[in-house]
Short mmCIF file of C-alpha atoms and ligand atoms in Angstrom, two decimals:
data_model
loop_
_atom_site.label_atom_id
_atom_site.label_comp_id
_atom_site.label_asym_id
_atom_site.label_seq_id
_atom_site.Cartn_x
_atom_site.Cartn_y
_atom_site.Cartn_z
CA MET A 55 -21.67 -0.63 0.95
CA GLU A 56 -18.96 -2.64 2.73
CA PHE A 57 -16.18 -0.70 4.46
CA HIS A 58 -12.79 -2.18 5.18
CA SER A 59 -10.15 -0.47 7.12
CA PRO A 60 -7.27 -2.92 7.72
CA ASP A 61 -4.35 -1.78 9.79
CA SER A 62 -1.73 -3.95 8.03
CA TRP A 63 -0.57 -4.19 4.37
CA ARG A 64 -0.98 -7.95 4.36
CA GLU A 65 -4.58 -7.67 5.40
CA ALA A 66 -5.20 -4.99 2.83
CA LEU A 67 -3.89 -7.14 0.06
CA GLU A 68 -6.06 -9.95 1.28
CA VAL A 69 -9.17 -7.80 1.15
CA LYS A 70 -8.22 -6.67 -2.42
CA ALA A 71 -7.66 -10.32 -3.48
CA ALA A 72 -11.05 -11.43 -2.02
CA GLN A 73 -12.92 -8.36 -3.42
CA PRO A 74 -11.13 -7.02 -6.42
CA GLU A 75 -14.01 -4.64 -7.04
CA ALA A 76 -13.36 -2.81 -3.74
CA VAL A 77 -12.39 0.87 -4.36
CA ALA A 78 -9.21 1.87 -2.50
CA ILE A 79 -9.28 5.22 -0.71
CA PHE A 80 -6.43 7.13 0.77
CA GLY A 81 -6.70 10.97 0.88
CA GLY A 82 -10.14 10.67 -0.64
CA THR A 83 -9.67 13.90 -2.61
CA ASP A 84 -10.69 12.16 -5.86
CA VAL A 85 -12.78 9.27 -4.40
CA MET A 86 -14.96 11.35 -2.14
CA VAL A 87 -15.95 13.83 -4.89
CA ASP A 88 -17.32 10.82 -6.86
CA LEU A 89 -19.13 9.40 -3.81
CA ASN A 90 -20.55 12.74 -2.72
CA PHE A 91 -21.92 13.45 -6.21
CA ASP A 92 -23.13 9.84 -6.63
CA ARG A 93 -21.00 9.30 -9.66
CA GLU A 94 -19.89 6.09 -8.07
CA ARG A 95 -21.58 3.69 -5.73
CA PRO A 96 -19.02 0.97 -5.15
CA GLY A 97 -19.98 -2.21 -3.41
CA ALA A 98 -17.00 -1.98 -1.14
CA VAL A 99 -14.44 0.62 -0.07
CA LEU A 100 -10.96 -0.20 1.16
CA ASP A 101 -9.52 2.48 3.39
CA LEU A 102 -5.67 2.36 3.34
CA THR A 103 -4.96 5.17 5.78
CA ARG A 104 -4.34 2.82 8.68
CA VAL A 105 -1.62 0.90 6.97
CA PRO A 106 1.58 2.39 8.41
CA GLU A 107 4.04 1.26 5.68
CA LEU A 108 2.20 3.36 3.05
CA GLY A 109 3.13 6.51 4.88
CA GLU A 110 6.87 5.72 5.06
CA TRP A 111 9.78 6.64 2.68
CA GLY A 112 13.44 5.63 2.70
CA GLU A 113 16.57 5.66 0.63
CA GLY A 114 18.91 3.07 -0.67
CA ASP A 115 21.76 3.30 -3.25
CA GLY A 116 20.69 6.70 -4.45
CA ARG A 117 17.01 5.69 -5.04
CA LEU A 118 14.12 6.54 -2.90
CA ARG A 119 11.20 4.34 -2.20
CA VAL A 120 8.24 6.57 -1.29
CA GLY A 121 5.12 4.95 0.09
CA ALA A 122 1.87 5.57 -1.86
CA GLY A 123 0.36 7.28 1.10
CA VAL A 124 2.93 10.09 1.56
CA THR A 125 0.89 13.28 1.21
CA TYR A 126 1.92 16.35 -0.91
CA THR A 127 2.41 18.29 2.32
CA ARG A 128 5.01 15.83 3.49
CA ILE A 129 6.74 15.64 0.09
CA ILE A 130 7.13 19.44 0.29
CA SER A 131 8.42 19.46 3.84
CA GLU A 132 10.40 16.17 3.95
CA LEU A 133 11.66 15.52 0.38
CA GLY A 134 12.15 19.07 -0.98
CA SER A 135 15.93 18.56 -1.45
CA GLU A 136 15.81 14.97 -2.66
CA LEU A 137 12.99 15.45 -5.12
CA PRO A 138 12.78 19.20 -5.92
CA GLY A 139 10.75 18.77 -9.05
CA LEU A 140 8.06 16.64 -7.33
CA ALA A 141 8.06 19.10 -4.43
CA MET A 142 7.49 21.99 -6.82
CA ALA A 143 4.67 20.11 -8.50
CA SER A 144 3.20 19.21 -5.09
CA ARG A 145 3.09 22.94 -4.11
CA THR A 146 0.81 23.62 -7.09
CA VAL A 147 -1.78 21.00 -6.02
CA GLY A 148 -5.12 22.28 -4.75
CA SER A 149 -4.97 24.05 -1.37
CA PRO A 150 -3.42 23.32 2.03
CA GLN A 151 -6.39 21.09 2.89
CA ILE A 152 -5.94 19.13 -0.32
CA ARG A 153 -2.19 18.78 -0.04
CA ASN A 154 -2.67 17.59 3.55
CA ARG A 155 -4.78 14.66 2.41
CA GLY A 156 -3.87 14.01 -1.21
CA THR A 157 -1.18 11.48 -2.12
CA VAL A 158 1.03 10.54 -5.12
CA GLY A 159 -0.44 7.06 -4.84
CA GLY A 160 -3.91 8.59 -5.42
CA ASN A 161 -2.62 10.70 -8.26
CA LEU A 162 -1.24 7.49 -9.86
CA GLY A 163 -4.55 5.75 -9.18
CA THR A 164 -6.57 8.40 -10.85
CA ALA A 165 -4.08 8.66 -13.72
CA SER A 166 -5.50 11.95 -14.90
CA PRO A 167 -3.61 13.54 -17.77
CA ALA A 168 -3.55 16.66 -15.62
CA GLY A 169 -2.09 14.86 -12.58
CA ASP A 170 0.56 17.17 -11.24
CA ALA A 171 2.70 14.49 -9.58
CA LEU A 172 3.10 12.63 -12.90
CA PRO A 173 5.51 14.71 -15.07
CA PRO A 174 8.08 14.75 -12.23
CA LEU A 175 7.83 10.98 -12.11
CA TYR A 176 8.17 10.63 -15.86
CA VAL A 177 11.26 12.88 -16.14
CA SER A 178 13.05 10.79 -13.51
CA ASP A 179 12.04 7.42 -14.94
CA ALA A 180 10.25 6.52 -11.71
CA GLU A 181 8.80 3.06 -11.20
CA VAL A 182 5.45 2.13 -9.58
CA GLU A 183 5.53 -0.72 -7.17
CA LEU A 184 2.32 -2.75 -7.36
CA ALA A 185 1.47 -5.47 -4.86
CA SER A 186 -0.97 -8.28 -4.53
CA THR A 187 -1.14 -11.46 -2.36
CA ASN A 188 0.82 -13.03 -5.27
CA GLY A 189 3.80 -10.69 -4.88
CA THR A 190 5.11 -7.41 -6.07
CA ARG A 191 6.10 -6.00 -9.41
CA ARG A 192 7.62 -2.75 -10.58
CA VAL A 193 6.33 -0.97 -13.64
CA PRO A 194 7.96 2.09 -15.21
CA VAL A 195 5.54 5.01 -14.81
CA VAL A 196 5.32 5.50 -18.61
CA GLU A 197 3.95 1.93 -18.84
CA PHE A 198 1.82 2.29 -15.75
CA ILE A 199 -0.26 5.18 -17.14
CA THR A 200 -2.00 3.69 -20.13
CA GLY A 201 -4.56 6.29 -21.07
CA PRO A 202 -6.70 9.08 -19.64
CA LYS A 203 -7.77 7.83 -16.18
CA ARG A 204 -6.44 4.39 -17.02
CA ASN A 205 -3.60 2.50 -15.48
CA ALA A 206 -1.90 -0.86 -15.58
CA MET A 207 -2.96 -1.91 -12.15
CA ARG A 208 -4.73 -5.24 -12.03
CA PRO A 209 -8.03 -5.49 -10.06
CA ASP A 210 -6.32 -7.54 -7.25
CA GLU A 211 -3.46 -5.09 -6.96
CA LEU A 212 -2.73 -1.99 -4.89
CA ILE A 213 -0.06 0.66 -5.28
CA ALA A 214 2.57 0.20 -2.58
CA ALA A 215 5.08 2.89 -3.47
CA PHE A 216 7.04 4.57 -6.17
CA HIS A 217 10.77 4.37 -6.70
CA ILE A 218 12.70 7.36 -7.95
CA PRO A 219 16.38 8.48 -8.10
CA ARG A 220 17.32 11.36 -5.84
CA ALA A 221 17.65 14.52 -8.02
CA GLU A 222 20.91 14.46 -9.96
CA GLY A 223 20.77 18.13 -10.92
CA PRO A 224 18.27 20.99 -11.07
CA GLN A 225 14.66 20.23 -11.63
CA GLN A 226 11.65 22.38 -12.45
CA TYR A 227 7.96 22.27 -12.72
CA ALA A 228 5.61 24.89 -14.04
CA LYS A 229 1.88 24.92 -14.55
CA ILE A 230 -0.67 27.21 -16.21
CA GLY A 231 -4.04 27.86 -14.68
CA THR A 232 -6.40 30.71 -14.10
CA ARG A 233 -5.18 31.32 -10.55
CA ASN A 234 -2.28 30.47 -8.34
CA ALA A 235 -4.13 27.82 -6.35
CA MET A 236 -6.92 25.29 -6.74
CA VAL A 237 -6.60 24.84 -10.47
CA ILE A 238 -6.43 21.78 -12.70
CA ALA A 239 -3.59 22.51 -15.07
CA VAL A 240 -4.38 24.00 -18.47
CA CYS A 241 -0.98 22.59 -19.30
CA ALA A 242 2.07 21.85 -17.28
CA PHE A 243 5.73 20.98 -17.84
CA GLY A 244 8.31 19.10 -15.77
CA LEU A 245 12.01 19.13 -16.41
CA ALA A 246 15.09 17.39 -14.90
CA LEU A 247 18.70 17.91 -15.67
CA ARG A 248 21.13 15.08 -15.17
CA PRO A 249 24.44 16.66 -15.74
CA GLU A 250 26.61 13.68 -14.93
CA ARG A 251 25.01 11.69 -17.71
CA LYS A 252 24.46 14.85 -19.87
CA ARG A 253 20.77 13.95 -20.00
CA VAL A 254 17.58 16.04 -19.88
CA GLY A 255 14.14 14.74 -18.94
CA ALA A 256 11.23 16.77 -20.33
CA CYS A 257 7.52 15.87 -19.79
CA LEU A 258 4.27 17.59 -20.79
CA GLY A 259 1.29 17.51 -18.54
CA SER A 260 -2.27 18.15 -19.52
CA ALA A 261 -1.39 18.42 -23.15
CA ALA A 262 -2.22 14.92 -24.41
CA PRO A 263 -4.29 11.91 -23.23
CA THR A 264 -1.45 11.03 -20.81
CA PRO A 265 1.64 12.88 -19.72
CA VAL A 266 4.19 12.65 -22.56
CA ARG A 267 7.98 12.74 -22.60
CA ALA A 268 9.23 15.08 -25.43
CA ARG A 269 11.97 12.80 -26.64
CA GLU A 270 13.01 14.91 -29.69
CA ALA A 271 13.24 18.04 -27.65
CA GLU A 272 15.33 16.15 -25.07
CA GLU A 273 17.75 14.81 -27.64
CA PHE A 274 18.01 18.22 -29.32
CA ILE A 275 18.88 20.11 -26.17
CA GLU A 276 21.22 17.42 -24.73
CA SER A 277 23.37 17.82 -27.83
CA VAL A 278 23.55 21.62 -27.77
CA LEU A 279 24.02 22.17 -24.06
CA ASP A 280 27.55 23.07 -23.06
CA TRP A 281 27.63 20.80 -20.04
CA ASP A 282 31.37 21.05 -19.31
CA SER A 283 31.95 24.79 -19.38
CA ARG A 284 28.34 25.58 -18.40
CA GLY A 285 27.99 28.18 -21.06
CA GLU A 286 24.89 30.12 -21.69
CA ILE A 287 22.09 28.66 -23.90
CA GLY A 288 21.59 30.58 -27.05
CA ASP A 289 18.18 32.21 -27.68
CA THR A 290 17.69 30.23 -30.87
CA GLU A 291 18.33 26.97 -29.05
CA LEU A 292 15.96 27.84 -26.29
CA ARG A 293 13.23 28.66 -28.73
CA ARG A 294 13.83 25.49 -30.70
CA PHE A 295 13.54 23.53 -27.50
CA GLY A 296 10.18 25.17 -26.79
CA GLU A 297 9.00 24.46 -30.33
CA LEU A 298 9.96 20.77 -30.13
CA VAL A 299 8.13 20.48 -26.79
CA GLY A 300 5.06 22.04 -28.38
CA GLU A 301 5.32 19.45 -31.16
CA ALA A 302 5.09 16.69 -28.67
CA ALA A 303 1.68 17.84 -27.54
CA SER A 304 -1.56 16.34 -28.77
CA PRO A 305 -3.95 18.45 -26.80
CA ILE A 306 -7.68 18.83 -26.81
CA SER A 307 -9.73 21.97 -26.66
CA ASP A 308 -11.98 22.21 -23.58
CA VAL A 309 -13.24 24.67 -21.07
CA ARG A 310 -9.83 25.16 -19.74
CA GLY A 311 -8.14 26.15 -22.98
CA THR A 312 -7.93 25.57 -26.75
CA ALA A 313 -5.51 22.99 -28.28
CA ALA A 314 -3.59 25.84 -29.95
CA TYR A 315 -3.21 27.71 -26.70
CA ARG A 316 -2.02 24.58 -24.92
CA THR A 317 0.54 23.80 -27.62
CA HIS A 318 1.89 27.37 -27.52
CA ALA A 319 1.87 27.68 -23.77
CA VAL A 320 3.59 24.47 -23.01
CA GLY A 321 6.44 25.51 -25.35
CA VAL A 322 6.78 28.76 -23.34
CA LEU A 323 6.85 26.81 -20.10
CA ALA A 324 9.55 24.51 -21.54
CA ARG A 325 11.68 27.46 -22.58
CA ARG A 326 11.38 29.22 -19.34
CA THR A 327 11.89 26.27 -17.05
CA LEU A 328 14.98 25.25 -19.04
CA GLY A 329 16.36 28.75 -18.67
CA TRP A 330 15.81 28.63 -14.87
CA ALA A 331 17.28 25.10 -14.41
CA TRP A 332 20.31 25.87 -16.60
CA ASP A 333 20.99 29.14 -14.66
CA GLU A 334 20.93 27.13 -11.45
CA TYR A 335 23.38 24.58 -12.99
CA ARG A 336 25.63 27.42 -14.18
CA ARG A 337 25.64 28.87 -10.63
CA GLY A 338 26.83 25.55 -9.57
CA GLU A 339 23.92 24.85 -7.18
CA MET B 246 -22.26 1.08 10.88
CA ARG B 247 -21.36 2.53 14.24
CA LEU B 248 -18.77 5.32 14.49
CA ARG B 249 -16.84 6.35 17.58
CA LEU B 250 -14.57 9.32 17.50
CA ASN B 251 -13.27 12.19 19.63
CA ILE B 252 -14.73 15.58 18.78
CA ASN B 253 -13.43 18.69 20.52
CA GLY B 254 -12.15 16.60 23.33
CA GLU B 255 -15.15 14.39 23.96
CA THR B 256 -15.97 10.91 22.73
CA ARG B 257 -18.98 10.78 20.54
CA GLU B 258 -20.80 7.93 18.97
CA ALA B 259 -23.03 7.73 15.90
CA ASP B 260 -25.22 4.80 14.91
CA GLY B 261 -26.53 3.89 11.60
CA VAL B 262 -23.85 5.71 9.68
CA TRP B 263 -23.87 4.84 6.00
CA GLU B 264 -20.43 3.64 4.89
CA GLY B 265 -20.29 6.08 1.97
CA GLU B 266 -20.98 9.28 3.89
CA SER B 267 -18.56 11.97 4.74
CA LEU B 268 -17.22 13.05 8.01
CA LEU B 269 -18.97 16.45 7.31
CA TYR B 270 -22.29 14.73 7.07
CA VAL B 271 -21.67 12.87 10.32
CA LEU B 272 -20.78 16.10 12.05
CA ARG B 273 -23.63 18.11 10.85
CA GLU B 274 -26.50 15.63 10.44
CA ARG B 275 -25.73 12.95 13.06
CA LEU B 276 -23.79 14.63 15.88
CA GLY B 277 -25.13 18.15 16.06
CA PHE B 278 -22.01 20.07 15.04
CA PRO B 279 -23.39 22.41 12.33
CA GLY B 280 -20.47 24.81 12.61
CA SER B 281 -18.67 23.17 9.66
CA LYS B 282 -20.58 24.30 6.59
CA ASN B 283 -21.61 22.30 3.56
CA ALA B 284 -21.28 24.30 0.39
CA CYS B 285 -19.62 22.27 -2.40
CA GLU B 286 -18.86 18.78 -1.15
CA GLN B 287 -15.84 18.72 -3.47
CA GLY B 288 -13.00 20.25 -1.62
CA GLU B 289 -13.23 23.51 -3.43
CA CYS B 290 -14.57 26.00 -0.82
CA GLY B 291 -13.01 25.07 2.46
CA SER B 292 -16.12 25.90 4.49
CA CYS B 293 -16.11 22.38 5.99
CA SER B 294 -12.46 22.67 7.26
CA VAL B 295 -11.66 20.85 10.49
CA TYR B 296 -8.65 19.29 12.12
CA LEU B 297 -8.29 15.58 11.81
CA ASP B 298 -5.61 14.39 14.23
CA GLY B 299 -4.20 17.89 14.18
CA VAL B 300 -4.16 18.16 10.37
CA LEU B 301 -6.31 20.74 8.51
CA VAL B 302 -8.62 18.89 6.08
CA CYS B 303 -11.90 19.34 4.25
CA SER B 304 -14.31 17.16 6.23
CA CYS B 305 -16.36 16.62 3.08
CA LEU B 306 -13.45 14.63 1.64
CA VAL B 307 -12.95 12.34 4.67
CA LEU B 308 -14.95 9.16 4.52
CA ALA B 309 -16.78 8.63 7.86
CA GLY B 310 -15.00 5.41 8.65
CA GLN B 311 -11.65 7.05 8.07
CA ALA B 312 -12.31 9.16 11.27
CA GLU B 313 -13.10 6.20 13.45
CA GLY B 314 -11.11 6.53 16.63
CA ARG B 315 -9.48 9.81 15.55
CA GLU B 316 -9.48 13.27 17.04
CA VAL B 317 -11.52 15.91 15.25
CA VAL B 318 -11.56 19.60 16.22
CA THR B 319 -14.26 21.64 14.58
CA VAL B 320 -14.88 25.41 14.72
CA GLU B 321 -16.99 24.81 17.81
CA GLY B 322 -13.81 23.61 19.57
CA ILE B 323 -11.54 26.51 18.68
CA ALA B 324 -12.63 28.78 21.59
CA GLU B 325 -12.10 27.83 25.16
CA GLY B 326 -15.22 28.33 27.27
CA GLU B 327 -17.55 31.25 26.40
CA GLU B 328 -14.79 33.68 25.28
CA LEU B 329 -14.12 33.92 21.59
CA HIS B 330 -10.73 32.84 20.45
CA PRO B 331 -8.47 35.73 19.38
CA VAL B 332 -8.86 34.59 15.73
CA GLN B 333 -12.62 34.69 16.08
CA ARG B 334 -12.54 38.13 17.73
CA ALA B 335 -10.23 39.50 15.04
CA PHE B 336 -12.68 38.35 12.26
CA VAL B 337 -15.56 40.08 13.95
CA GLU B 338 -13.67 43.32 14.72
CA ALA B 339 -11.92 43.59 11.37
CA GLY B 340 -15.22 43.12 9.37
CA GLY B 341 -14.10 39.71 8.02
CA VAL B 342 -17.61 38.34 8.52
CA GLN B 343 -20.44 39.27 6.23
CA CYS B 344 -22.96 36.49 5.56
CA GLY B 345 -20.79 34.27 7.64
CA PHE B 346 -21.01 31.08 5.62
CA CYS B 347 -17.31 30.87 4.92
CA THR B 348 -16.29 32.06 8.36
CA PRO B 349 -16.04 28.75 10.27
CA GLY B 350 -13.71 27.30 7.67
CA LEU B 351 -11.57 30.40 7.61
CA ILE B 352 -11.34 30.42 11.35
CA VAL B 353 -10.06 26.89 11.44
CA ALA B 354 -7.66 27.53 8.52
CA THR B 355 -6.38 30.75 10.11
CA HIS B 356 -5.97 29.01 13.41
CA ASP B 357 -3.93 26.35 11.66
CA LEU B 358 -1.78 28.92 9.87
CA LEU B 359 -1.00 30.95 13.03
CA GLY B 360 -0.21 27.77 14.88
CA ARG B 361 2.49 26.93 12.31
CA ASN B 362 3.58 30.41 11.49
CA PRO B 363 2.78 33.13 14.09
CA ASP B 364 3.99 35.99 11.91
CA PRO B 365 2.91 35.28 8.36
CA THR B 366 3.63 37.51 5.37
CA ASP B 367 0.77 38.56 3.14
CA ALA B 368 1.85 36.11 0.57
CA GLU B 369 1.87 33.27 3.23
CA ILE B 370 -1.58 34.29 4.35
CA ARG B 371 -2.96 34.15 0.84
CA GLU B 372 -1.29 30.81 0.26
CA ALA B 373 -2.65 29.30 3.47
CA LEU B 374 -6.18 30.53 2.79
CA ALA B 375 -6.20 29.69 -0.92
CA GLY B 376 -8.64 26.75 -0.27
CA ASN B 377 -11.24 28.85 1.42
CA LEU B 378 -13.69 30.76 -0.69
CA CYS B 379 -15.68 33.86 0.29
CA ARG B 380 -18.29 35.37 -1.88
CA CYS B 381 -18.96 38.42 0.25
CA THR B 382 -15.95 40.23 1.60
CA GLY B 383 -13.59 40.43 -1.35
CA TYR B 384 -10.95 39.04 1.13
CA GLU B 385 -9.39 42.36 2.14
CA LYS B 386 -11.05 42.36 5.48
CA ILE B 387 -10.25 38.71 5.96
CA LEU B 388 -6.57 39.59 5.43
CA ASP B 389 -6.96 42.39 7.90
CA ALA B 390 -8.47 39.92 10.42
CA VAL B 391 -5.62 37.48 10.03
CA ARG B 392 -3.02 40.23 10.46
CA LEU B 393 -4.88 41.56 13.59
CA ALA B 394 -5.14 38.03 15.03
CA ALA B 395 -1.45 37.49 14.38
CA GLU B 396 -0.52 40.71 16.06
CA ARG B 397 -2.62 39.96 19.17
CA MET B 398 -1.43 36.42 19.49
CA SER B 399 2.22 37.17 19.31
C1 FAD C 479 -10.27 20.81 -4.61
C2 FAD C 479 -9.37 19.78 -5.31
C3 FAD C 479 -8.24 20.26 -5.90
C4 FAD C 479 -7.37 19.43 -6.53
N1 FAD C 479 -6.27 19.92 -7.20
C5 FAD C 479 -5.43 19.04 -7.86
C6 FAD C 479 -4.27 19.59 -8.45
O1 FAD C 479 -4.02 20.79 -8.51
N2 FAD C 479 -3.46 18.70 -9.16
C7 FAD C 479 -3.69 17.41 -9.16
O2 FAD C 479 -2.98 16.63 -9.72
N3 FAD C 479 -4.81 16.86 -8.54
C8 FAD C 479 -5.64 17.68 -7.90
N4 FAD C 479 -6.73 17.19 -7.28
C9 FAD C 479 -7.03 15.79 -7.38
C10 FAD C 479 -6.49 14.93 -6.12
O3 FAD C 479 -6.21 15.70 -5.11
C11 FAD C 479 -5.17 14.15 -6.58
O4 FAD C 479 -5.41 13.27 -7.70
C12 FAD C 479 -4.69 13.40 -5.41
O5 FAD C 479 -3.30 13.00 -5.74
C13 FAD C 479 -5.44 12.13 -5.05
O6 FAD C 479 -4.88 11.52 -3.93
P1 FAD C 479 -5.73 10.87 -2.80
O7 FAD C 479 -4.82 10.20 -1.86
O8 FAD C 479 -6.67 11.83 -2.22
O9 FAD C 479 -6.57 9.79 -3.65
P2 FAD C 479 -7.96 9.07 -3.40
O10 FAD C 479 -9.06 9.97 -3.70
O11 FAD C 479 -7.99 8.39 -2.09
O12 FAD C 479 -7.81 7.97 -4.53
C14 FAD C 479 -7.66 8.34 -5.90
C15 FAD C 479 -7.63 7.05 -6.81
O13 FAD C 479 -6.50 6.32 -6.48
C16 FAD C 479 -6.82 5.03 -6.07
N5 FAD C 479 -5.84 4.69 -4.95
C17 FAD C 479 -5.45 5.63 -3.94
N6 FAD C 479 -4.45 4.99 -3.25
C18 FAD C 479 -4.30 3.75 -3.80
C19 FAD C 479 -3.31 2.74 -3.43
N7 FAD C 479 -2.41 2.78 -2.48
N8 FAD C 479 -3.38 1.64 -4.26
C20 FAD C 479 -4.29 1.53 -5.27
N9 FAD C 479 -5.14 2.50 -5.61
C21 FAD C 479 -5.15 3.60 -4.89
C22 FAD C 479 -8.30 5.09 -5.58
O14 FAD C 479 -8.95 3.93 -5.66
C23 FAD C 479 -8.80 6.15 -6.61
O15 FAD C 479 -9.05 5.46 -7.81
C24 FAD C 479 -7.68 18.01 -6.59
C25 FAD C 479 -8.80 17.59 -5.90
C26 FAD C 479 -9.61 18.46 -5.29
C27 FAD C 479 -10.82 17.87 -4.58
S1 FES C 480 -17.96 21.61 1.48
FE1 FES C 480 -16.01 20.77 1.84
S2 FES C 480 -14.69 22.02 0.66
FE2 FES C 480 -16.71 22.77 0.17
S1 FES C 481 -18.86 36.26 4.42
FE1 FES C 481 -20.22 35.49 2.98
S2 FES C 481 -19.11 33.95 2.04
FE2 FES C 481 -17.64 34.93 3.21
#
């Protein structure tokens, strides 16, 4: 097995161009499990942890560019107020040891339907920045994730960063699992309110082959929310929102839960998170 | 390949390292640091926890070459000299050790917690140790040990 550990981005892209089959590794929290269990035996591995740019983030005109190698721990401690939904989702990932190593870039690379970083990216219409020696391109995250464990990255490309607007209002993330730590989501739900545009982003995780936006639920609730006077949401409307989110699910039954349970539970998460986010908005936070 | 890294303050070298092996394997099988335990090799149990450049990680999930030139602190490097570190002493005294397999990981994780947060609440202790499994103690004595260590270190 060949091992490359370039210390510049340029060099990393050159390695990937010369050896498109090389497997990139950052935190290793997905890659190493495959290597340790002999599920994968790549001819070459490309370590990206020495590329300084990947660990950087910055802000310009209200949008953030976050390097693919920023860990969950850093998202929680450095970006909690800019990206509260993603920070909440990051807190649910694995354990301190996993959050100290695991990255959003790796979550995008793995493209698991249960990836906890993904719903927050979906609800904020984030874009993934891909790079190769031929240049860079930006792909909306909904187009980047193409199926379970599949994404739109070409073999000669690497993930440089993701671009995401700073939160425009309250955000939430909730996840169901058998314990409070170290669980792959049975189902999960991300929510973002954008009061200035009177828009709501709603995304289901672990309830379909990819994360999915609940467009009907979004449109329904946008039209009934009392944005200007910040009135309470009626019980009927909350319930309807939950139902419509449930209808957006196309889950499977597996060891973690049945399809029926997932559909029901994700609706409950939707109802609750909307209640929390709307309360926060009403309090004017 | 050849690997050179700093372990517990000393430079160490390993030859003939396979590019696909983990830091845990290098520590245990090539460099004679068997303190970090190998139980799951998938990040689930925390018994292989070490510091990598000051950050708590599962060494089974670090690819050997990623540790080249880096500083690693294992459970063997927690105590200074022959005296047990207060965290280690607290685990022994509070009954936080039964078979002991999980203990090295828990010592390193507790050391990390108390370094960041000298006076953690019970909820913070549980959160910080969520990635370390113990099949013997039922965790109560481990919580006692962490509280005792925090008290003595403050
Ligand atoms: C014990 C345990 C618990 C976990 N819990 C959760 C959880 O609760 N929620 C969750 O979502 N995930 C969880 N995971 C999975 C994993 O931690 C995440 O998917 C994490 O985001 C992966 O990031 P990484 O940097 O470790 O990726 P790596 O393992 O380094 O890489 C993952 C994939 O992305 C590719 N890749 C990484 N960086 C790049 C890049 N810059 N460019 C191109 N490709 C790249 C790799 O080639 C690989 O295919 C868990 C894993 C473990 C071991
Ligand atoms: S052996 Fe590394 S976490 Fe279990
Ligand atoms: S003491 Fe036996 S596993 Fe914890």
